[in-house]
mmCIF file of C-alpha atoms in Angstrom:
data_model
loop_
_atom_site.group_PDB
_atom_site.id
_atom_site.type_symbol
_atom_site.label_atom_id
_atom_site.label_comp_id
_atom_site.label_asym_id
_atom_site.label_seq_id
_atom_site.Cartn_x
_atom_site.Cartn_y
_atom_site.Cartn_z
ATOM 1 C CA MET A 18 -0.001 0.061 -0.017
ATOM 2 C CA VAL A 19 1.436 3.444 -1.047
ATOM 3 C CA ASN A 20 0.412 6.963 -0.712
ATOM 4 C CA GLN A 21 -2.261 6.213 1.861
ATOM 5 C CA THR A 22 -2.994 8.634 4.836
ATOM 6 C CA LEU A 23 -4.806 7.604 8.073
ATOM 7 C CA SER A 24 -7.357 10.097 9.212
ATOM 8 C CA ALA A 25 -6.792 11.947 12.654
ATOM 9 C CA GLY A 26 -7.673 9.783 15.603
ATOM 10 C CA SER A 27 -6.402 7.118 17.997
ATOM 11 C CA TYR A 28 -5.267 3.772 16.540
ATOM 12 C CA THR A 29 -3.961 0.524 18.056
ATOM 13 C CA VAL A 30 -1.277 -1.398 16.316
ATOM 14 C CA GLU A 31 -1.549 -5.074 17.156
ATOM 15 C CA VAL A 32 1.375 -7.512 16.656
ATOM 16 C CA GLY A 33 0.265 -11.161 16.104
ATOM 17 C CA LYS A 34 2.041 -14.561 15.464
ATOM 18 C CA GLY A 35 1.783 -17.707 13.632
ATOM 19 C CA GLY A 36 -0.180 -20.762 14.848
ATOM 20 C CA ALA A 37 1.498 -22.853 17.585
ATOM 21 C CA GLY A 38 2.940 -26.210 16.427
ATOM 22 C CA THR A 39 1.311 -28.497 18.787
ATOM 23 C CA ARG A 40 -0.397 -32.055 18.708
ATOM 24 C CA GLY A 41 -4.044 -32.032 18.159
ATOM 25 C CA THR A 42 -6.892 -32.968 16.038
ATOM 26 C CA ASN A 43 -7.352 -29.610 14.404
ATOM 27 C CA ALA A 44 -4.789 -27.179 13.287
ATOM 28 C CA ASN A 45 -5.328 -23.579 14.239
ATOM 29 C CA ASP A 46 -4.713 -20.269 12.927
ATOM 30 C CA GLY A 47 -2.232 -17.807 14.289
ATOM 31 C CA ILE A 48 -3.071 -14.410 15.830
ATOM 32 C CA SER A 49 -3.415 -11.415 13.357
ATOM 33 C CA SER A 50 -1.471 -8.178 13.236
ATOM 34 C CA GLY A 51 -3.072 -5.111 12.130
ATOM 35 C CA ILE A 52 -4.192 -1.499 12.820
ATOM 36 C CA LYS A 53 -7.486 -0.858 14.520
ATOM 37 C CA GLN A 54 -9.543 2.152 15.377
ATOM 38 C CA GLY A 55 -11.683 1.171 18.177
ATOM 39 C CA SER A 56 -12.498 -2.572 17.959
ATOM 40 C CA SER A 57 -12.415 -2.668 14.115
ATOM 41 C CA TYR A 58 -9.546 -3.114 11.653
ATOM 42 C CA VAL A 59 -8.974 0.072 9.544
ATOM 43 C CA THR A 60 -9.699 -0.239 5.751
ATOM 44 C CA LEU A 61 -7.629 1.780 3.210
ATOM 45 C CA ASP A 62 -7.879 1.569 -0.576
ATOM 46 C CA GLY A 63 -10.447 -1.194 -0.084
ATOM 47 C CA ILE A 64 -7.899 -3.376 1.810
ATOM 48 C CA THR A 65 -8.551 -4.260 5.548
ATOM 49 C CA LEU A 66 -5.229 -3.596 7.374
ATOM 50 C CA GLU A 67 -5.077 -7.088 8.862
ATOM 51 C CA GLY A 68 -2.091 -9.481 8.408
ATOM 52 C CA LYS A 69 -3.413 -12.832 9.445
ATOM 53 C CA GLY A 70 -1.183 -15.051 11.428
ATOM 54 C CA GLY A 71 -0.087 -18.232 9.652
ATOM 55 C CA GLY A 72 -1.587 -21.681 10.246
ATOM 56 C CA ARG A 73 0.314 -24.102 12.510
ATOM 57 C CA GLY A 74 2.196 -27.090 10.777
ATOM 58 C CA ALA A 75 0.498 -30.487 11.117
ATOM 59 C CA TYR A 76 1.361 -33.307 13.422
ATOM 60 C CA VAL A 77 1.504 -36.726 11.767
ATOM 61 C CA SER A 78 -2.055 -37.492 10.654
ATOM 62 C CA TYR A 79 -3.469 -33.976 10.772
ATOM 63 C CA ILE A 80 -3.943 -31.232 8.126
ATOM 64 C CA GLY A 81 -1.964 -28.175 8.289
ATOM 65 C CA GLY A 82 -3.666 -25.117 9.798
ATOM 66 C CA ASN A 83 -5.246 -22.450 7.615
ATOM 67 C CA GLY A 84 -4.224 -18.825 8.076
ATOM 68 C CA GLY A 85 -2.565 -15.918 6.474
ATOM 69 C CA SER A 86 -0.311 -18.414 4.964
ATOM 70 C CA GLY A 87 -1.199 -22.159 5.385
ATOM 71 C CA GLY A 88 0.720 -24.424 7.677
ATOM 72 C CA GLY A 89 2.643 -27.440 6.241
ATOM 73 C CA GLY A 90 0.968 -30.925 6.395
ATOM 74 C CA GLY A 91 2.157 -33.831 8.436
ATOM 75 C CA GLY A 92 1.977 -37.323 6.892
ATOM 76 C CA GLN A 93 0.091 -40.800 7.558
ATOM 77 C CA GLY A 94 -0.360 -43.542 5.082
ATOM 78 C CA THR A 95 -0.281 -41.439 1.921
ATOM 79 C CA ASN A 96 -0.437 -37.679 2.138
ATOM 80 C CA THR A 97 -1.776 -35.145 4.640
ATOM 81 C CA TYR A 98 -2.514 -31.781 2.969
ATOM 82 C CA GLY A 99 -1.062 -28.445 3.881
ATOM 83 C CA GLY A 100 -3.226 -25.610 5.147
ATOM 84 C CA THR A 101 -4.923 -23.073 2.966
ATOM 85 C CA THR A 102 -4.161 -19.337 2.908
ATOM 86 C CA THR A 103 -7.036 -17.029 4.081
ATOM 87 C CA GLN A 104 -5.096 -13.786 3.593
ATOM 88 C CA GLY A 105 -6.318 -12.555 0.101
ATOM 89 C CA ASN A 106 -4.669 -9.936 -2.190
ATOM 90 C CA THR A 107 -3.329 -7.566 0.406
ATOM 91 C CA LEU A 108 0.396 -7.058 -0.638
ATOM 92 C CA TRP A 109 1.176 -4.109 -2.737
ATOM 93 C CA ASN A 110 3.457 -5.020 -5.668
ATOM 94 C CA LYS A 111 5.135 -1.734 -6.749
ATOM 95 C CA THR A 112 6.482 -3.311 -10.023
ATOM 96 C CA THR A 113 3.008 -4.095 -11.386
ATOM 97 C CA ASN A 114 0.901 -1.482 -9.186
ATOM 98 C CA THR A 115 -1.516 -4.067 -8.119
ATOM 99 C CA TYR A 116 -2.333 -6.047 -4.904
ATOM 100 C CA GLN A 117 -1.061 -9.572 -4.849
ATOM 101 C CA ALA A 118 -1.560 -12.501 -2.514
ATOM 102 C CA GLY A 119 -0.283 -11.889 0.904
ATOM 103 C CA GLY A 120 0.039 -15.563 1.845
ATOM 104 C CA HIS A 121 0.215 -18.912 0.151
ATOM 105 C CA ASP A 122 -0.774 -22.438 0.916
ATOM 106 C CA GLY A 123 1.351 -24.874 3.032
ATOM 107 C CA GLY A 124 2.912 -28.095 1.261
ATOM 108 C CA ASN A 125 1.854 -31.535 1.655
ATOM 109 C CA GLY A 126 3.401 -34.246 3.954
ATOM 110 C CA SER A 127 3.829 -37.889 3.681
ATOM 111 C CA LEU A 128 4.546 -40.987 5.713
ATOM 112 C CA LEU A 129 5.692 -43.058 2.698
ATOM 113 C CA ASP A 130 9.319 -43.908 2.012
ATOM 114 C CA TRP A 131 10.830 -43.800 -1.569
ATOM 115 C CA ASN A 132 9.538 -47.382 -2.161
ATOM 116 C CA GLY A 133 5.998 -46.369 -1.409
ATOM 117 C CA ASN A 134 5.985 -48.205 2.007
ATOM 118 C CA VAL A 135 4.939 -46.674 5.154
ATOM 119 C CA GLY A 136 8.170 -45.407 6.621
ATOM 120 C CA SER A 137 9.749 -42.155 7.694
ATOM 121 C CA LEU A 138 7.500 -38.999 8.396
ATOM 122 C CA THR A 139 8.325 -36.250 6.095
ATOM 123 C CA THR A 140 6.240 -32.828 6.512
ATOM 124 C CA GLY A 141 5.333 -30.090 4.148
ATOM 125 C CA GLY A 142 6.681 -26.535 4.474
ATOM 126 C CA GLY A 143 4.532 -23.586 5.628
ATOM 127 C CA GLY A 144 3.400 -21.043 2.960
ATOM 128 C CA GLY A 145 5.075 -17.710 2.764
ATOM 129 C CA ALA A 146 3.923 -14.339 1.324
ATOM 130 C CA GLY A 147 5.982 -14.988 -1.862
ATOM 131 C CA SER A 148 5.141 -18.531 -2.640
ATOM 132 C CA VAL A 149 3.590 -21.907 -1.457
ATOM 133 C CA GLY A 150 5.332 -24.179 0.865
ATOM 134 C CA ALA A 151 7.087 -27.046 -0.774
ATOM 135 C CA SER A 152 5.707 -30.549 -0.388
ATOM 136 C CA SER A 153 7.927 -33.262 1.156
ATOM 137 C CA THR A 154 9.743 -35.587 -1.265
ATOM 138 C CA THR A 155 9.554 -39.316 -0.993
ATOM 139 C CA SER A 156 11.555 -40.429 -4.039
ATOM 140 C CA GLY A 157 15.268 -40.595 -3.764
ATOM 141 C CA THR A 158 16.392 -38.863 -0.643
ATOM 142 C CA LEU A 159 13.429 -38.243 1.867
ATOM 143 C CA LYS A 160 13.136 -34.613 2.552
ATOM 144 C CA CYS A 161 10.699 -32.319 4.396
ATOM 145 C CA GLY A 162 9.316 -29.433 2.404
ATOM 146 C CA ASP A 163 11.008 -25.990 2.499
ATOM 147 C CA GLY A 164 8.945 -23.004 3.668
ATOM 148 C CA GLY A 165 7.519 -20.690 1.087
ATOM 149 C CA ASP A 166 9.475 -17.579 -0.122
ATOM 150 C CA GLY A 167 9.022 -14.400 1.693
ATOM 151 C CA VAL A 168 9.023 -10.912 0.102
ATOM 152 C CA PHE A 169 11.332 -8.011 0.329
ATOM 153 C CA ILE A 170 9.629 -4.868 1.660
ATOM 154 C CA ASP A 171 11.066 -1.446 2.285
ATOM 155 C CA ILE A 172 9.304 -0.047 5.554
ATOM 156 C CA THR A 173 12.126 1.924 7.117
ATOM 157 C CA GLY A 174 14.371 2.826 4.244
ATOM 158 C CA THR A 175 16.035 -0.674 4.063
ATOM 159 C CA SER A 176 14.618 -3.441 2.074
ATOM 160 C CA LEU A 177 14.257 -6.498 4.341
ATOM 161 C CA LEU A 178 12.831 -9.884 3.977
ATOM 162 C CA TYR A 179 9.460 -10.552 5.609
ATOM 163 C CA ALA A 180 6.872 -13.332 5.855
ATOM 164 C CA THR A 181 8.760 -16.519 4.901
ATOM 165 C CA GLY A 182 7.121 -19.826 5.520
ATOM 166 C CA GLY A 183 8.492 -22.322 8.072
ATOM 167 C CA GLY A 184 10.323 -25.406 6.884
ATOM 168 C CA GLY A 185 8.689 -28.884 7.257
#
């Protein structure tokens, strides 16, 4: 978002976090970050100023959590699917002058070895703001999925990497 001005008033800036990686039957969303006036998130240029916290990674037979970027999937039997992003197009791309996805889905996990037999657990990576999390690989060398790419953003005069997905 560029060239936007908040109207005079009192605002609250909330800092959230991604979903906690714990065992359980249902993965959960993280806690959102954003700018609020009163109890409501501020909207500028048609975009609600809320960065949703990422979904937690899955444990063994569970599906990764949904969130700003989806959590990576665990694995049991065949595949367990990564979480789905819920962020929407909220990230300003200054090259194309358009809003793009602010988060991406998590990668899939598996409990199969390279021979197709139940074996070692490999988990998918969490989605990042720049790309989906990679799924685990079970052919050749077993490997958990890498987290999705982040994006470089200049907030303070220095371009820094933000919003990368966690590795599986």
